[in-house]
Amino acid sequence: EQIIFKETLPSTQPEAHQLAQQGAPAGTIVICEEQTSGRGRMQREWKSQKGKGIWMSVILRPNVPPYEAPQFTLVAAVAIAKAIEEVADIRPEIKWPNDLLIDGLKITGILTELQADPDRVNALIMGIGINVNHETDDFPEDIRDIATSLKLQTGKEIDRAKLIARILLHLENYSNMYVESGFQPIKKEWENYSCTIGQQIKVSTINEVFYGKAVAITNDGVLKVQLPDGETRSVYSADIEI
Ligand code: BTN
């Protein structure tokens, strides 16, 4: 295990990809104080203000087939939610698949990328961005009504090192649990944090947009959405709006 800390990086993701390619062991972490071109899912920009948040990429090497990679986003969401709850004493909600919200506002985004052969994962690069000690002014105006920080929500400055340590501990435990026994033992905790199940949602996949009710998460971590005509769809990867 190795922690690579840099003051400024364009993004921790490509740095971690490169290390993984070169054989860096599971548990290797790239972390920085500021990202100048942080990125989110769907090629979106991810604002990463200096010293305010946790901007890191963690290399995992689980022995799973590539189609199981998306489940690690769910696993990481539970690990981070639990760490936030312990350190900041506030309970985030998980919005399927990769967002943590407090009071409906985004506190954390997770970007899971993989390096894989056809039948097995070589490395998962888990990009984790957490808004920790931002004041309102630290957020660009156009995201002030959708984003928040732990400090804004709790009124307290949060110790980032402590939070990172708890995240890494839980991430290791839950991903081992997943590799050994699948999503099922983690499902209950995921459901307890979830704000998605039971809601009417808008689902946007690469191919289509549809509306329905999120009725369940399966033992494999697949979202079940019931359409107005009663048909149920399995959703593996999408953006949703509640
Ligand atoms: C999302 O919600 O779309 C995912 C956001 C992921 C942001 C993190 S910050 C650390 C890592 N480096 C990046 O450029 N992105 C991820």
mmCIF file with all atom_site columns, C-alpha atoms in Angstrom, residues 13-14 17 39-40 69 111-115 123-127:
data_model
loop_
_atom_site.group_PDB
_atom_site.id
_atom_site.type_symbol
_atom_site.label_atom_id
_atom_site.label_alt_id
_atom_site.label_comp_id
_atom_site.label_asym_id
_atom_site.label_entity_id
_atom_site.label_seq_id
_atom_site.pdbx_PDB_ins_code
_atom_site.Cartn_x
_atom_site.Cartn_y
_atom_site.Cartn_z
_atom_site.occupancy
_atom_site.B_iso_or_equiv
_atom_site.pdbx_formal_charge
_atom_site.auth_seq_id
_atom_site.auth_comp_id
_atom_site.auth_asym_id
_atom_site.auth_atom_id
_atom_site.pdbx_PDB_model_num
ATOM 1  C CA . GLN A 1 13  ? -7.905  9.541  -11.800 1.00 0.00 ? 13  GLN A CA 1
ATOM 2  C CA . PRO A 1 14  ? -5.366  9.408  -14.666 1.00 0.00 ? 14  PRO A CA 1
ATOM 3  C CA . HIS A 1 17  ? -4.747  4.657  -13.778 1.00 0.00 ? 17  HIS A CA 1
ATOM 4  C CA . ARG A 1 39  ? -13.995 15.016 -13.704 1.00 0.00 ? 39  ARG A CA 1
ATOM 5  C CA . GLY A 1 40  ? -17.291 13.393 -12.858 1.00 0.00 ? 40  GLY A CA 1
ATOM 6  C CA . ALA A 1 69  ? -17.470 -3.539 -11.486 1.00 0.00 ? 69  ALA A CA 1
ATOM 7  C CA . LEU A 1 111 ? -16.511 7.522  -10.265 1.00 0.00 ? 111 LEU A CA 1
ATOM 8  C CA . THR A 1 112 ? -15.682 3.841  -10.767 1.00 0.00 ? 112 THR A CA 1
ATOM 9  C CA . GLU A 1 113 ? -13.408 3.060  -13.694 1.00 0.00 ? 113 GLU A CA 1
ATOM 10 C CA . LEU A 1 114 ? -11.782 -0.219 -14.601 1.00 0.00 ? 114 LEU A CA 1
ATOM 11 C CA . GLN A 1 115 ? -8.828  -1.825 -16.255 1.00 0.00 ? 115 GLN A CA 1
ATOM 12 C CA . ALA A 1 123 ? -7.827  -2.867 -11.328 1.00 0.00 ? 123 ALA A CA 1
ATOM 13 C CA . LEU A 1 124 ? -10.697 -0.712 -10.223 1.00 0.00 ? 124 LEU A CA 1
ATOM 14 C CA . ILE A 1 125 ? -9.943  2.979  -9.954  1.00 0.00 ? 125 ILE A CA 1
ATOM 15 C CA . MET A 1 126 ? -12.386 4.386  -7.438  1.00 0.00 ? 126 MET A CA 1
ATOM 16 C CA . GLY A 1 127 ? -12.506 8.170  -7.751  1.00 0.00 ? 127 GLY A CA 1
#
